[in-house]
Amino acid sequence: MQSILCFFFPATMTVVIGFEGSANKIGVGIIRDGEVLSNPRRTYITPPGQGFMPSDTARHHRAVILTVLKEALEEAGLKPADIDCVAYTKGPGMGAPLVTVAIVARTVAQLWGKPLLGVNHCIGHIEMGRLITKASNPTVLYVSGGNTQVIAYSERRYRIFGETIDIAVGNCLDRFARVIKISNDPSPGYNIEQMAKTGTQYVELPYTVKGMDVSFSGILSYIEEAANKMLSSGQCTAADLCFSLQETVFAMLVEITERAMAHCSSQEVLIVGGVGCNLRLQEMMGVMCEERGAKLFATDDRFCIDNGAMIAQAGWEMFQSGQVTELEDSWITQRYRTDEVEVTWRD
Amino acid sequence: MATGGDSNLEAGKLEFSLDVPFPSSHEALIALRSLSPDQEPRRGGISKQLSVSGSTLSVRWSADEARILRVSVSSFLDHLSLVIETMEMFGPSLLCDAAQVC
């Protein structure tokens, strides 16, 4: 009976296109009811020893965004008319790249006559992680170049249980990579992870957990100085420093995640954000989870690293729950906390 | 619709104005709505007013310093080019006239 009804009244599928460009990645992804139809992305890669500046990053995004958008539509085999909603990153992130991406999203939404939806970038990571891993109500560790937060859902908010009090863990890794001139291709964190595998000597670094929060700026200053002294005198190798830095900062992250789980009686951990594809972090988190009888959920680089589909997925949830963003309210914001968003799509 | 600071020039302020022709008011309004949500920072020493009259998008700047004005105008032109390119690639009609401004 049901199949006959479906034949006569096919359930309409909702298609959302998502634009992401809050940092050095620019991505456009298309989601149709939980299915990723396309998710192309480009990364602005700077020479070793250099970070990415807002205006240069925005220039990169401007140069490629329309090509990436075209790819997303072609790969999905869709026409603009098939799209139901245009989602874009409202914040947090770098101002100039955010504006660039928002302008294209606003323009296509008007050209195609579709509603617009501004999405919190952190919520995008969480919802994409939940979609891909099927974790139902996990404690979330969100770790990237710009953010470090331990999050759990309660009463219509993703609440921040612990976070960095200065720089993000990924920023600490990226800046250490610059000091010892590690390549930024495909990402500094990936190259640190590979080098760390050959490290043999553990160099003791400050361990800075402050209650539920963490601090990384002191560790960075310390290891910068250690690198200058110890590498020139041959006391340790660059690989040893990569290894020691990873072990120290990941142990801190596992500690605060475990404490948040204890507070919430949670039996699931989900790791999201660019640093989340680091296999050593996943391994250490896995050991902690096993000891507690909990389950670890993680994704690979396609969905951990910033991408358009994650904005489409969070946008899909928001759109289904009745939200849209009027054009005049579609301004971007560099600061936009995870817990500012009312989660209208979960019980 | 072109109003704003035209008649009341504030003392000591630099003024700059730009008129952008579009094929029709439809495109001009799309550009207006795409480019106006992000305001100049408050107390940033600059203000910017966008308006549409017929098929023309008009922008007027008022700034404390030439340096600040240059940054804002330059970034506006980058954004305007992007809007026009987006219309050309993903809009229903070709926008040959508007393309001349970029």
Coordinates of C-alpha atoms in Angstrom, one line a residue:
Chain A
M1 CA 0.0 0.0 0.0
Q2 CA 2.8 2.4 1.0
S3 CA 4.6 1.9 -2.3
I4 CA 1.5 2.7 -4.3
L5 CA 1.0 5.9 -2.3
C6 CA 4.6 6.8 -2.9
F7 CA 4.1 6.3 -6.6
F8 CA 1.2 8.7 -6.7
F9 CA 2.5 11.2 -4.1
P10 CA 6.3 11.1 -4.3
A11 CA 7.8 12.6 -1.2
T12 CA 9.5 15.8 -2.3
M13 CA 13.3 15.7 -1.7
T14 CA 14.9 18.8 -0.3
V15 CA 18.1 19.9 -2.0
V16 CA 20.4 22.4 -0.3
I17 CA 23.6 23.9 -1.8
G18 CA 26.2 25.1 0.7
F19 CA 29.0 27.6 0.3
E20 CA 32.0 27.6 2.7
G21 CA 35.0 29.9 2.7
S22 CA 35.7 31.1 6.2
A23 CA 39.4 30.3 6.1
N24 CA 41.8 29.0 3.4
K25 CA 39.4 26.4 1.9
I26 CA 36.7 27.3 -0.5
G27 CA 34.0 24.7 -1.0
V28 CA 30.6 24.2 -2.6
G29 CA 28.6 21.1 -1.7
I30 CA 25.1 19.8 -2.5
I31 CA 23.1 17.7 -0.2
R32 CA 19.8 15.9 -1.0
D33 CA 18.1 14.5 2.1
G34 CA 21.3 13.3 3.8
E35 CA 23.0 12.3 0.5
V36 CA 26.1 14.2 -0.6
L37 CA 25.7 14.8 -4.3
S38 CA 28.9 16.8 -4.8
N39 CA 31.4 18.5 -2.6
P40 CA 34.3 20.1 -4.6
R41 CA 36.9 22.2 -2.8
R42 CA 40.0 24.2 -3.3
T43 CA 42.7 25.1 -0.8
Y44 CA 44.8 28.3 -0.8
I45 CA 48.3 27.0 0.0
T46 CA 51.0 29.5 1.0
P47 CA 54.8 28.9 0.8
P48 CA 56.5 27.2 3.8
G49 CA 57.0 29.6 6.7
Q50 CA 54.0 31.7 5.7
G51 CA 50.4 31.8 7.0
F52 CA 47.4 32.9 5.0
M53 CA 46.4 36.5 5.2
P54 CA 42.7 37.6 4.9
S55 CA 43.0 39.7 1.8
D56 CA 45.1 37.2 -0.2
T57 CA 42.8 34.4 0.9
A58 CA 39.8 36.4 -0.3
R59 CA 41.5 37.0 -3.6
H60 CA 42.1 33.3 -4.0
H61 CA 38.4 32.5 -3.2
R62 CA 37.2 35.2 -5.7
A63 CA 39.3 33.7 -8.4
V64 CA 38.0 30.1 -8.1
I65 CA 34.5 30.2 -6.4
L66 CA 32.5 30.3 -9.6
T67 CA 34.5 27.4 -11.1
V68 CA 33.9 25.4 -7.9
L69 CA 30.2 26.3 -8.0
K70 CA 30.0 25.1 -11.6
E71 CA 31.7 21.8 -10.7
A72 CA 29.3 21.3 -7.8
L73 CA 26.3 21.6 -10.0
E74 CA 27.8 19.4 -12.8
E75 CA 29.0 16.7 -10.5
A76 CA 25.5 16.6 -8.8
G77 CA 23.9 16.6 -12.3
L78 CA 21.5 19.3 -11.1
K79 CA 20.2 22.6 -12.6
P80 CA 19.7 25.7 -10.4
A81 CA 15.9 25.0 -10.6
D82 CA 16.5 21.7 -8.7
I83 CA 17.9 23.6 -5.6
D84 CA 15.5 24.4 -2.8
C85 CA 17.8 26.6 -0.6
V86 CA 21.1 28.4 -0.7
A87 CA 23.2 28.0 2.5
Y88 CA 26.4 29.9 3.2
T89 CA 28.7 30.4 6.2
K90 CA 27.7 33.4 8.2
G91 CA 30.7 33.0 10.6
P92 CA 32.9 32.7 12.5
G93 CA 36.0 33.1 10.4
M94 CA 38.1 35.7 8.5
G95 CA 36.0 38.7 7.4
A96 CA 37.2 39.2 3.8
P97 CA 36.9 35.5 2.7
L98 CA 33.5 35.3 4.4
V99 CA 32.2 38.3 2.6
T100 CA 33.4 37.0 -0.8
V101 CA 31.5 33.8 -0.4
A102 CA 28.4 35.4 1.1
I103 CA 28.2 37.8 -1.9
V104 CA 28.1 34.9 -4.4
A105 CA 25.5 33.0 -2.3
R106 CA 23.3 36.1 -2.1
T107 CA 23.6 36.7 -5.8
V108 CA 22.7 33.2 -6.9
A109 CA 19.9 33.0 -4.4
Q110 CA 18.3 36.0 -6.0
L111 CA 19.1 34.9 -9.6
W112 CA 17.5 31.5 -9.0
G113 CA 14.7 32.8 -6.8
K114 CA 15.7 30.6 -3.8
P115 CA 15.7 31.3 -0.1
L116 CA 19.0 32.1 1.6
L117 CA 20.2 30.6 4.9
G118 CA 23.2 31.8 7.0
V119 CA 24.9 28.9 8.8
N120 CA 27.2 28.9 11.8
H121 CA 30.4 27.2 10.7
C122 CA 30.9 25.2 13.9
I123 CA 27.3 23.9 13.7
G124 CA 28.1 22.8 10.1
H125 CA 31.0 20.6 11.3
I126 CA 28.8 19.1 14.0
E127 CA 25.9 18.3 11.8
M128 CA 28.2 16.9 9.0
G129 CA 29.9 14.7 11.6
R130 CA 26.5 13.4 12.9
L131 CA 25.3 12.7 9.3
I132 CA 28.4 10.8 8.2
T133 CA 29.0 8.8 11.4
K134 CA 25.4 8.4 12.5
A135 CA 26.4 9.3 16.0
S136 CA 23.1 10.2 17.7
N137 CA 24.0 12.4 20.7
P138 CA 27.8 12.6 21.0
T139 CA 30.1 14.7 23.1
V140 CA 31.8 16.6 20.3
L141 CA 35.5 17.6 20.1
Y142 CA 35.8 20.3 17.5
V143 CA 39.4 21.0 16.6
S144 CA 40.7 23.1 13.7
G145 CA 43.0 25.9 12.8
G146 CA 40.6 28.5 14.3
N147 CA 38.6 26.6 16.9
T148 CA 39.1 24.2 19.8
Q149 CA 35.9 23.3 21.7
V150 CA 34.4 20.4 23.6
I151 CA 30.6 20.6 23.0
A152 CA 27.6 18.6 24.2
Y153 CA 23.9 19.1 23.2
S154 CA 21.4 20.1 25.8
E155 CA 18.1 22.0 25.7
R156 CA 18.2 23.3 22.1
R157 CA 21.9 24.5 22.2
Y158 CA 25.2 23.0 21.5
R159 CA 26.8 24.0 24.8
I160 CA 30.5 24.6 25.1
F161 CA 31.9 22.6 28.0
G162 CA 35.6 23.5 27.5
E163 CA 37.5 25.5 24.9
T164 CA 40.9 27.1 24.3
I165 CA 41.6 30.3 26.2
D166 CA 44.0 31.6 23.6
I167 CA 44.9 30.1 20.2
A168 CA 43.3 27.0 18.5
V169 CA 45.2 23.7 18.6
G170 CA 45.4 23.8 14.8
N171 CA 46.8 27.3 14.9
C172 CA 49.5 26.1 17.4
L173 CA 50.4 23.2 15.0
D174 CA 50.4 25.5 11.9
R175 CA 52.6 28.1 13.5
F176 CA 55.0 25.5 14.7
A177 CA 55.2 24.2 11.1
R178 CA 56.1 27.7 10.0
V179 CA 58.9 28.0 12.5
I180 CA 60.6 24.8 11.2
K181 CA 59.5 25.5 7.6
I182 CA 57.4 22.5 7.1
S183 CA 55.4 22.5 3.8
N184 CA 51.8 23.8 3.9
D185 CA 50.8 21.3 1.1
P186 CA 48.4 19.6 1.6
S187 CA 48.3 21.1 5.1
P188 CA 50.9 21.8 7.8
G189 CA 49.1 19.5 10.2
Y190 CA 49.2 16.6 7.8
N191 CA 52.9 17.0 7.3
I192 CA 53.6 17.3 11.1
E193 CA 51.6 14.0 11.5
Q194 CA 53.8 12.2 9.0
M195 CA 57.1 13.6 10.5
A196 CA 55.9 12.7 14.0
K197 CA 55.9 9.0 13.0
T198 CA 59.7 9.0 12.8
G199 CA 60.2 10.9 16.1
T200 CA 61.8 8.8 18.8
Q201 CA 62.7 11.2 21.6
Y202 CA 60.0 12.8 23.7
V203 CA 60.8 16.4 24.6
E204 CA 58.9 17.5 27.6
L205 CA 56.6 20.5 26.9
P206 CA 54.3 22.5 29.2
Y207 CA 50.9 20.7 29.8
T208 CA 48.3 23.4 30.1
V209 CA 44.8 22.1 31.0
K210 CA 42.9 24.7 33.1
G211 CA 39.9 23.0 34.4
M212 CA 37.7 22.3 31.4
D213 CA 39.8 24.7 29.2
V214 CA 43.1 24.4 27.5
S215 CA 45.8 26.9 26.5
F216 CA 48.2 26.5 23.6
S217 CA 50.1 29.8 23.2
G218 CA 52.6 29.0 26.0
I219 CA 53.3 25.6 24.5
L220 CA 53.9 27.3 21.1
S221 CA 56.3 29.9 22.6
Y222 CA 58.2 27.2 24.5
I223 CA 58.6 24.9 21.5
E224 CA 59.6 27.8 19.2
E225 CA 62.5 28.5 21.6
A226 CA 63.3 24.8 22.0
A227 CA 63.4 24.4 18.2
N228 CA 65.9 27.2 17.8
K229 CA 68.2 25.9 20.6
M230 CA 67.8 22.1 20.3
L231 CA 67.8 21.7 16.6
S232 CA 71.0 23.7 16.0
S233 CA 72.8 21.9 18.8
G234 CA 71.6 18.5 17.5
Q235 CA 69.9 17.6 20.9
C236 CA 66.8 16.5 19.0
T237 CA 65.4 16.3 15.5
A238 CA 62.5 18.1 13.9
A239 CA 60.6 14.8 13.9
D240 CA 61.1 14.5 17.7
L241 CA 59.5 17.9 18.2
C242 CA 56.6 17.1 15.9
F243 CA 56.0 13.9 17.9
S244 CA 56.3 15.6 21.3
L245 CA 54.0 18.5 20.3
Q246 CA 51.3 16.1 19.0
E247 CA 51.5 13.8 22.1
T248 CA 51.2 16.8 24.5
V249 CA 48.4 18.7 22.8
F250 CA 46.4 15.6 22.0
A251 CA 46.7 14.3 25.5
M252 CA 45.2 17.6 26.7
L253 CA 42.3 17.4 24.3
V254 CA 41.6 13.8 25.3
E255 CA 41.6 14.8 29.0
I256 CA 39.0 17.6 28.6
T257 CA 36.9 15.4 26.3
E258 CA 36.9 12.6 28.9
R259 CA 35.9 15.1 31.7
A260 CA 33.0 16.4 29.6
M261 CA 31.8 12.9 28.9
A262 CA 31.8 12.2 32.7
H263 CA 29.8 15.4 33.3
C264 CA 27.2 14.4 30.7
S265 CA 27.2 10.6 31.2
S266 CA 27.9 10.4 27.5
Q267 CA 29.0 7.2 25.8
E268 CA 29.8 8.7 22.4
V269 CA 32.6 11.0 21.2
L270 CA 32.6 12.7 17.8
I271 CA 35.7 14.4 16.5
V272 CA 35.2 17.1 13.9
G273 CA 37.3 19.9 12.3
G274 CA 40.5 19.8 10.3
V275 CA 42.7 18.5 13.1
G276 CA 40.1 15.7 13.6
C277 CA 41.5 13.8 10.6
N278 CA 44.8 13.3 12.4
L279 CA 45.0 9.6 13.0
R280 CA 47.2 9.9 16.1
L281 CA 44.5 12.0 17.7
Q282 CA 41.8 9.5 16.8
E283 CA 44.0 6.7 18.1
M284 CA 44.6 8.4 21.5
M285 CA 40.9 9.3 21.8
G286 CA 40.0 5.6 20.9
V287 CA 42.1 4.3 23.8
M288 CA 40.3 6.6 26.2
C289 CA 36.9 5.6 24.8
E290 CA 37.7 1.9 25.0
E291 CA 38.7 2.3 28.7
R292 CA 35.3 3.9 29.4
G293 CA 33.3 1.5 27.2
A294 CA 32.4 4.4 24.9
K295 CA 32.3 4.7 21.2
L296 CA 34.4 6.9 19.0
F297 CA 33.2 8.5 15.8
A298 CA 35.4 10.3 13.3
T299 CA 35.4 11.1 9.6
D300 CA 38.2 11.5 7.1
D301 CA 39.6 14.5 5.4
R302 CA 36.7 14.9 2.9
F303 CA 34.3 15.9 5.7
C304 CA 36.6 16.8 8.6
I305 CA 38.3 19.6 6.7
D306 CA 36.1 22.6 5.8
N307 CA 33.8 21.8 2.9
G308 CA 30.6 23.0 1.3
A309 CA 28.5 20.0 2.1
M310 CA 28.8 20.6 5.8
I311 CA 27.2 24.0 5.4
A312 CA 24.6 22.4 3.1
Q313 CA 23.8 19.8 5.7
A314 CA 23.4 22.2 8.6
G315 CA 21.4 24.4 6.2
W316 CA 19.2 21.4 5.3
E317 CA 18.4 20.8 9.0
M318 CA 17.7 24.5 9.6
F319 CA 15.6 24.8 6.4
Q320 CA 13.5 21.7 7.3
S321 CA 12.8 23.3 10.7
G322 CA 11.4 26.4 9.0
Q323 CA 14.4 28.8 9.1
V324 CA 15.5 31.2 6.3
T325 CA 17.7 34.3 6.4
E326 CA 16.4 37.5 4.8
L327 CA 18.9 39.3 2.5
E328 CA 19.1 42.3 4.7
D329 CA 20.0 40.1 7.7
S330 CA 22.6 38.1 5.8
W331 CA 25.6 40.1 7.0
I332 CA 28.6 38.0 7.9
T333 CA 30.2 38.0 11.4
Q334 CA 33.8 37.1 12.3
R335 CA 32.7 36.1 15.8
Y336 CA 29.8 33.7 16.1
R337 CA 29.8 31.3 19.0
T338 CA 28.5 27.8 18.7
D339 CA 26.1 28.3 21.6
E340 CA 24.5 31.4 20.1
V341 CA 22.5 29.2 17.7
E342 CA 19.2 27.9 18.8
V343 CA 19.0 24.3 17.6
T344 CA 15.5 24.2 16.2
W345 CA 16.0 20.8 14.5
R346 CA 16.7 18.6 17.5
D347 CA 14.5 17.6 20.5
Chain B
M1 CA 16.3 57.2 -4.9
A2 CA 19.7 58.9 -4.8
T3 CA 19.7 60.7 -1.5
G4 CA 22.0 60.4 1.4
G5 CA 24.9 62.7 1.9
D6 CA 24.6 64.5 -1.5
S7 CA 23.6 67.9 -0.2
N8 CA 25.0 67.9 3.3
L9 CA 28.8 67.5 2.9
E10 CA 30.2 67.1 6.3
A11 CA 33.2 69.4 7.1
G12 CA 36.6 67.9 6.4
K13 CA 35.2 64.6 4.9
L14 CA 36.4 63.1 1.6
E15 CA 33.5 62.2 -0.7
F16 CA 33.5 59.7 -3.5
S17 CA 30.7 58.6 -5.7
L18 CA 30.3 55.8 -8.3
D19 CA 27.5 55.0 -10.7
V20 CA 27.2 51.5 -12.1
P21 CA 24.9 50.9 -15.1
F22 CA 23.1 47.6 -15.3
P23 CA 21.0 46.2 -18.2
S24 CA 17.8 46.7 -16.2
S25 CA 16.6 47.6 -12.7
H26 CA 16.3 43.8 -12.0
E27 CA 20.0 43.3 -12.1
A28 CA 20.8 46.6 -10.3
L29 CA 18.5 45.6 -7.4
I30 CA 20.1 42.1 -7.2
A31 CA 23.5 43.8 -7.0
L32 CA 22.2 46.3 -4.4
R33 CA 20.9 43.5 -2.2
S34 CA 24.0 41.4 -2.6
L35 CA 26.4 44.2 -1.8
S36 CA 24.6 46.1 1.0
P37 CA 24.2 43.7 4.0
D38 CA 27.8 44.0 5.1
Q39 CA 28.2 47.4 6.7
E40 CA 31.4 49.4 7.0
P41 CA 32.7 49.0 10.6
R42 CA 31.3 51.5 13.0
R43 CA 33.8 54.2 14.1
G44 CA 35.9 53.0 11.2
G45 CA 36.1 56.6 9.8
I46 CA 34.0 55.8 6.7
S47 CA 30.4 55.4 5.7
K48 CA 29.0 54.1 2.5
Q49 CA 25.5 54.5 1.0
L50 CA 24.1 52.3 -1.8
S51 CA 21.0 53.1 -3.8
V52 CA 19.3 52.2 -7.1
S53 CA 17.7 54.5 -9.5
G54 CA 16.3 52.9 -12.6
S55 CA 19.0 50.5 -13.9
T56 CA 21.8 52.4 -12.1
L57 CA 23.4 51.3 -8.9
S58 CA 24.9 54.4 -7.1
V59 CA 27.4 54.3 -4.2
R60 CA 28.5 57.3 -2.2
W61 CA 31.3 57.2 0.3
S62 CA 32.2 59.7 3.0
A63 CA 35.6 59.1 4.7
D64 CA 37.9 60.8 7.2
E65 CA 41.1 59.8 5.3
A66 CA 42.1 59.0 1.8
R67 CA 43.8 55.7 2.9
I68 CA 40.6 54.3 4.4
L69 CA 38.5 55.5 1.4
R70 CA 40.9 53.7 -1.0
V71 CA 40.6 50.4 0.8
S72 CA 36.8 50.5 0.9
V73 CA 36.4 51.6 -2.7
S74 CA 38.9 49.0 -3.9
S75 CA 37.2 46.1 -2.0
F76 CA 33.8 47.3 -3.2
L77 CA 35.0 47.1 -6.8
D78 CA 36.3 43.6 -6.2
H79 CA 32.9 42.6 -4.8
L80 CA 31.0 44.3 -7.7
S81 CA 33.1 42.4 -10.3
L82 CA 32.3 39.2 -8.5
V83 CA 28.5 39.9 -8.5
I84 CA 28.6 40.7 -12.2
E85 CA 30.7 37.6 -13.1
T86 CA 28.2 35.5 -11.0
M87 CA 25.3 37.0 -13.0
E88 CA 27.0 36.3 -16.3
M89 CA 27.7 32.7 -15.4
F90 CA 24.6 31.8 -13.5
G91 CA 22.0 34.3 -14.4
P92 CA 19.3 33.8 -17.1
S93 CA 20.6 36.5 -19.5
L94 CA 23.9 37.9 -20.7
L95 CA 24.9 41.2 -19.1
C96 CA 27.1 42.7 -21.8
D97 CA 26.6 46.3 -20.7
A98 CA 27.4 45.7 -17.1
A99 CA 30.5 43.7 -18.0
Q100 CA 32.0 46.9 -19.3
V101 CA 32.5 48.2 -15.8
C102 CA 34.8 45.4 -14.7

